[in-house]
Short mmCIF file of C-alpha atoms in Angstrom, two decimals:
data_model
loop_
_atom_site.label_atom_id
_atom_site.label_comp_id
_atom_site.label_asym_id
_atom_site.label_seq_id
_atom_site.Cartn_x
_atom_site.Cartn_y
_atom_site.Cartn_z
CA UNK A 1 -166.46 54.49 8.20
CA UNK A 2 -168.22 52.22 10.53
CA UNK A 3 -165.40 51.35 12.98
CA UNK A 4 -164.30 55.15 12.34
CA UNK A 5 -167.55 56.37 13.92
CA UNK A 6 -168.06 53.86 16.81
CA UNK A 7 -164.51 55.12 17.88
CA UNK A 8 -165.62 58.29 17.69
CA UNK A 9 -168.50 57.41 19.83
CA UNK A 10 -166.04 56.27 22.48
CA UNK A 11 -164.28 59.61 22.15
CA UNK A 12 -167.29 61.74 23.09
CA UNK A 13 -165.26 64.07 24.65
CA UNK A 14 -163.96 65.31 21.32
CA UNK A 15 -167.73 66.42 20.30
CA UNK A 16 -168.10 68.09 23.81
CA UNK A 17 -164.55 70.09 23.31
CA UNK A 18 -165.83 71.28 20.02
CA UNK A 19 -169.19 72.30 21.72
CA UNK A 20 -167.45 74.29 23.93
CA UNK A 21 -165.40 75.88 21.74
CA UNK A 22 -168.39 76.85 19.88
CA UNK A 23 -169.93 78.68 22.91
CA UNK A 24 -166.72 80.24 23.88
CA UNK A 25 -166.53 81.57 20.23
CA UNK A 26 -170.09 82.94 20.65
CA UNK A 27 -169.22 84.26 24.33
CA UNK A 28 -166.42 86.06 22.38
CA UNK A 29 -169.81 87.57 20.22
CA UNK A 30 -171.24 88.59 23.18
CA UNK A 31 -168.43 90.55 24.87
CA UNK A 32 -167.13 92.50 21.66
CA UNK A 33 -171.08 93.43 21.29
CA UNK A 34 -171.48 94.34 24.98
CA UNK A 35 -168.29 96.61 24.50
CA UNK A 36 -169.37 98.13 21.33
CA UNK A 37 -173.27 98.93 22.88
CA UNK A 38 -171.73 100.01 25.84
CA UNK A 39 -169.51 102.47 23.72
CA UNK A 40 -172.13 103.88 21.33
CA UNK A 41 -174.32 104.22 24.68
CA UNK A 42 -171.66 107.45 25.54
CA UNK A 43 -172.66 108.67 21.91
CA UNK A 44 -176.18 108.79 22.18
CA UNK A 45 -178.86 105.81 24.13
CA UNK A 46 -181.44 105.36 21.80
CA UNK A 47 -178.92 104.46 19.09
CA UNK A 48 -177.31 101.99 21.79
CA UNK A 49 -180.36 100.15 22.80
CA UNK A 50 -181.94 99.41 19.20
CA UNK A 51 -177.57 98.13 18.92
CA UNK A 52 -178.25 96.09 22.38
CA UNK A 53 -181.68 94.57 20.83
CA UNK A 54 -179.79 93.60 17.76
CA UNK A 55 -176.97 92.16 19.41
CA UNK A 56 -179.05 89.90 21.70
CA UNK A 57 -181.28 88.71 19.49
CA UNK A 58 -178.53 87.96 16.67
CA UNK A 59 -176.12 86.45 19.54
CA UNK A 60 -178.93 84.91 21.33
CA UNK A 61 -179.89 82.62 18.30
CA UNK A 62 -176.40 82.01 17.32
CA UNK A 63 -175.90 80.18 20.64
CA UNK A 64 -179.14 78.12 20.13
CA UNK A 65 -178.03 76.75 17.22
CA UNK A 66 -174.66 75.64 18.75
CA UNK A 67 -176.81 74.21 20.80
CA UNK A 68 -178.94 72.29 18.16
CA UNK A 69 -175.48 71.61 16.32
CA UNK A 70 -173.55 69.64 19.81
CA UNK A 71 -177.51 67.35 19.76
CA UNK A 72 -177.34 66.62 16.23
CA UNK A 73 -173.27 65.97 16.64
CA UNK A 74 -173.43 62.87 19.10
CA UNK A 75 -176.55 61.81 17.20
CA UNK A 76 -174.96 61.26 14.26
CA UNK A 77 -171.70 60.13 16.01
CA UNK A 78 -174.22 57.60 17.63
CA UNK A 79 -175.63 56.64 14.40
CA UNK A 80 -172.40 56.55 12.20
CA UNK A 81 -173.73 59.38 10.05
CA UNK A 82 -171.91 62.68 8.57
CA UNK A 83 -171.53 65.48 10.73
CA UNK A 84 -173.30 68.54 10.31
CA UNK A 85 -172.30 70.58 7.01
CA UNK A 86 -170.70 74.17 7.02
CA UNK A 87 -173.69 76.88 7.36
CA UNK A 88 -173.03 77.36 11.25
CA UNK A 89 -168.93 78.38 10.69
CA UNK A 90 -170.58 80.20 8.05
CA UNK A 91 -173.09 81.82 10.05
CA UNK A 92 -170.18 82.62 12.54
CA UNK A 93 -167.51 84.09 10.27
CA UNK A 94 -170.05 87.14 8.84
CA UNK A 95 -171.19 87.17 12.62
CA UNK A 96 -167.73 88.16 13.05
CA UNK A 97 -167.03 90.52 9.40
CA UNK A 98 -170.13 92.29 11.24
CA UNK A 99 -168.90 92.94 14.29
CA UNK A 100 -165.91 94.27 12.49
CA UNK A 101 -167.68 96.31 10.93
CA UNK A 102 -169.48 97.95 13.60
CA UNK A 103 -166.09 98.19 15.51
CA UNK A 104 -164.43 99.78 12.23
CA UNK A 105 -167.92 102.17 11.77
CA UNK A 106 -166.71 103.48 15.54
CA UNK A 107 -163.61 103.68 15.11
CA UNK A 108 -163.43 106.16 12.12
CA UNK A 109 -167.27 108.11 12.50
CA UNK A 110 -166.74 108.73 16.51
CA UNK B 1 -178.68 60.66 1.78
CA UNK B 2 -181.31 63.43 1.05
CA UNK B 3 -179.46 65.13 4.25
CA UNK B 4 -176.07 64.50 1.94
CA UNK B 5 -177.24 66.46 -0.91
CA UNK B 6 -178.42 69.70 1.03
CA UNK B 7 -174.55 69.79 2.77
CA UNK B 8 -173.09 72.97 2.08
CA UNK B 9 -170.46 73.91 0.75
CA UNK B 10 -170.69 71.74 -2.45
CA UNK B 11 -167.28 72.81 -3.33
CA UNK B 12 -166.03 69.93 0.36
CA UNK B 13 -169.19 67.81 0.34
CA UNK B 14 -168.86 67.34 -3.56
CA UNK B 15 -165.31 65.37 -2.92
CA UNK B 16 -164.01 62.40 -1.40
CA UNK B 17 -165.31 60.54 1.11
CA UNK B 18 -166.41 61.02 5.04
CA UNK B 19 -163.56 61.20 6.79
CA UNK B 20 -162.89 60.34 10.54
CA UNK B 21 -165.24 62.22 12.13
CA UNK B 22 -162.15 63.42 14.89
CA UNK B 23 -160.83 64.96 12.30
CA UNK B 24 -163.43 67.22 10.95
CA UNK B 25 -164.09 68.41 15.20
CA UNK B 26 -160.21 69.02 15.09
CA UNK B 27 -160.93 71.30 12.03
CA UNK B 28 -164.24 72.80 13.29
CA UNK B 29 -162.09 73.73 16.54
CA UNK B 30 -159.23 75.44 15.02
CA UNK B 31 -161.94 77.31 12.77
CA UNK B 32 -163.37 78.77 15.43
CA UNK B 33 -160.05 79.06 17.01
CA UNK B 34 -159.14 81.58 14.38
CA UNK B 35 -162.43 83.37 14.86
CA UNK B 36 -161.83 84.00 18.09
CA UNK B 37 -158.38 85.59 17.23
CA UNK B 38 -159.96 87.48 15.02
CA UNK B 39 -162.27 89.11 17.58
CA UNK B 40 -159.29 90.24 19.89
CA UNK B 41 -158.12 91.90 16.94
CA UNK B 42 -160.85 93.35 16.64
CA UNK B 43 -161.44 93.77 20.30
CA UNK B 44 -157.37 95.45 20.30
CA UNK B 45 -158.40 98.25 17.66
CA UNK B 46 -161.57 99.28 19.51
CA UNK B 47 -159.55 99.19 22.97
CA UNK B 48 -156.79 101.21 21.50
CA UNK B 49 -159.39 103.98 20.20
CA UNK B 50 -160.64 104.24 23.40
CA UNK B 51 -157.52 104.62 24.77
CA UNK B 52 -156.63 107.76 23.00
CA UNK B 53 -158.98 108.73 20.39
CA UNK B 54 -157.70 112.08 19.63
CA UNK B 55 -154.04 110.56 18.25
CA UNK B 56 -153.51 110.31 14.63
CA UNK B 57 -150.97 106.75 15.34
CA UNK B 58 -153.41 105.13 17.33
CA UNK B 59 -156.40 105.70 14.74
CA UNK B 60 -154.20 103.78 12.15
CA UNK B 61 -153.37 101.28 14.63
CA UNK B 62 -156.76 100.62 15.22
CA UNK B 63 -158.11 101.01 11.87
CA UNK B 64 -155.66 98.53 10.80
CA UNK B 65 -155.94 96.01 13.54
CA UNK B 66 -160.28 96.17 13.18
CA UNK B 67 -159.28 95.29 9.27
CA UNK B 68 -156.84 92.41 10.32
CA UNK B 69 -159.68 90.57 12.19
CA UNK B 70 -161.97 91.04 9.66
CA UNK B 71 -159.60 89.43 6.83
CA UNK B 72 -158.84 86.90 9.45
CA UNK B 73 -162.10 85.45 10.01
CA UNK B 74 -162.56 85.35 5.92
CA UNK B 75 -158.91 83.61 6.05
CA UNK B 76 -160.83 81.15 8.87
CA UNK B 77 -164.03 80.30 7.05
CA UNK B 78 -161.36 79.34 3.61
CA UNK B 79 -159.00 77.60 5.76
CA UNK B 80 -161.82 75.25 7.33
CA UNK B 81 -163.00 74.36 3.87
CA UNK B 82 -159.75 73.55 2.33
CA UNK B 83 -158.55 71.48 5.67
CA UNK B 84 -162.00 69.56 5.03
CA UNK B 85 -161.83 69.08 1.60
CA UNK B 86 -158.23 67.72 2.16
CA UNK B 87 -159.51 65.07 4.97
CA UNK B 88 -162.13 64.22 2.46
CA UNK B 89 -159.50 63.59 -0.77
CA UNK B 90 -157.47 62.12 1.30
CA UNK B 91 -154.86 64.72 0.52
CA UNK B 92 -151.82 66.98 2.43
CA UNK B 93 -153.38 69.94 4.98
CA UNK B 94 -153.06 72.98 3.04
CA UNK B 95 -149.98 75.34 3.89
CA UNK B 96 -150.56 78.17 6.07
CA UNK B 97 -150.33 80.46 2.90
CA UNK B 98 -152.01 83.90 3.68
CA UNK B 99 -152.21 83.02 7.40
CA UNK B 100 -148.35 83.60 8.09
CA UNK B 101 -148.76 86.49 6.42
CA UNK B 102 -151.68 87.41 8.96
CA UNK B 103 -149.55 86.72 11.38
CA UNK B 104 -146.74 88.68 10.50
CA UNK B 105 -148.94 91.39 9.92
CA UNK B 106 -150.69 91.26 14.20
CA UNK B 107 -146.56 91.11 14.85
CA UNK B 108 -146.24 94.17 13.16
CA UNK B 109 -148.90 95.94 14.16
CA UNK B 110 -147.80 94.71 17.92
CA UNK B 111 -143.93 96.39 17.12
CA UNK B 112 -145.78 99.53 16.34
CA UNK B 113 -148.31 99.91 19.07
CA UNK B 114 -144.59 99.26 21.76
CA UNK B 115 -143.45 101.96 19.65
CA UNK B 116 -146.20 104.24 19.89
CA UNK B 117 -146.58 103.93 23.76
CA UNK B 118 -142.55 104.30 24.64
CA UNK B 119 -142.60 107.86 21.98
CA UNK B 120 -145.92 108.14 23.29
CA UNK B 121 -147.42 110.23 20.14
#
């Protein structure tokens, strides 16, 4: 485990790929829900902007914690330690059911 | 280990041992790598409502792609924990399973939507 996670220190670039794909995944969040506002916005603007509030703050924090979860990756990569658990691809997955959701509620109601 | 114990799900953390940590990025990438084919499902129903909202074909199209994403980021999230629970027993990847039949299903759903644009209904 020990030689496993000094090699991994040497192979940072693996924890910075995985960073990135993170906030591509979460750019992804922000473009379907800029698309979706932007729709509901033709349907009525109140409705959109309380959507657009939503949105921001709910894609806003998921990018912090990517964030917070690329620090505490090479930390523990430093340290030789587990990596963080499974609550962010958690986090991300009903992230996406609910953006499905919303896309499906459009879809069928307008 | 207090930071062991609190690792969710029990159902990976529970078995085995830690495994190379290259291994669990590789997983957490193609995770998210699914997610994000999920969202241009997604993305592709929406688009094709737009497109012509009036048409009977492309409502089902849509409908049905919007659903496709959705199952596919559920199909992700199980995926990712049975790839890490694997790494950690030491044991074969799992088989694609439901996820060729995902991907059949976009294939499909691609087939129709040529078909609907060249008969144009």
């Amino acid at each position: 485990m020990t030689t496993n996670g000094r090699d991994a220190v040497w192979d940072l670039a693996q924890a910075e790929r995985t960073a990135l794909s993170w906030r591509r995944t979460a750019l992804a969040f922000v473009i379907l829900a800029l698309a979706l506002v932007r729709l509901v916005a033709g349907v009525g603007v109140p409705a959109a902007s309380v959507l657009a509030v939503l949105c921001a703050a709910g894609v806003g924090g998921l990018l912090m914690l990517t964030l917070r979860r690329y620090r505490r990756t090479t930390e523990r990569l430093h340290r030789s330690e587990p990596l963080p658990s499974g609550r962010l691809p958690l986090l991300f997955t009903l992230a996406t059911v609910l953006l499905g959701m919303l896309a499906l509620g459009w879809v069928i109601l307008v | 280990m207090g930071r062991q114990r609190r690792r969710w799900p029990r159902r990976v953390y529970g078995v085995g041992e830690e495994p190379d940590p290259r291994f669990s990025l590789a997983n957490e990438r193609t995770f998210l790598a699914w997610l994000r084919t999920a969202m241009a499902l997604t993305a592709g129903g929406v688009g094709l409502d737009v497109l012509a909202p009036q048409k009977t074909s492309y409502l089902v199209l849509a409908v049905g792609l919007v659903l496709t994403g959705m199952a596919m980021s559920v199909f992700g999230l199980s995926r990712w924990m049975a790839a890490e629970r694997a790494l950690r027993t030491g044991s074969p990847l799992p088989a694609l399973s439901a996820g060729a039949l995902l991907v059949g299903v976009t294939l499909l759903f691609g087939l129709f939507i040529v078909v609907v644009l060249v008969t144009n209904r």
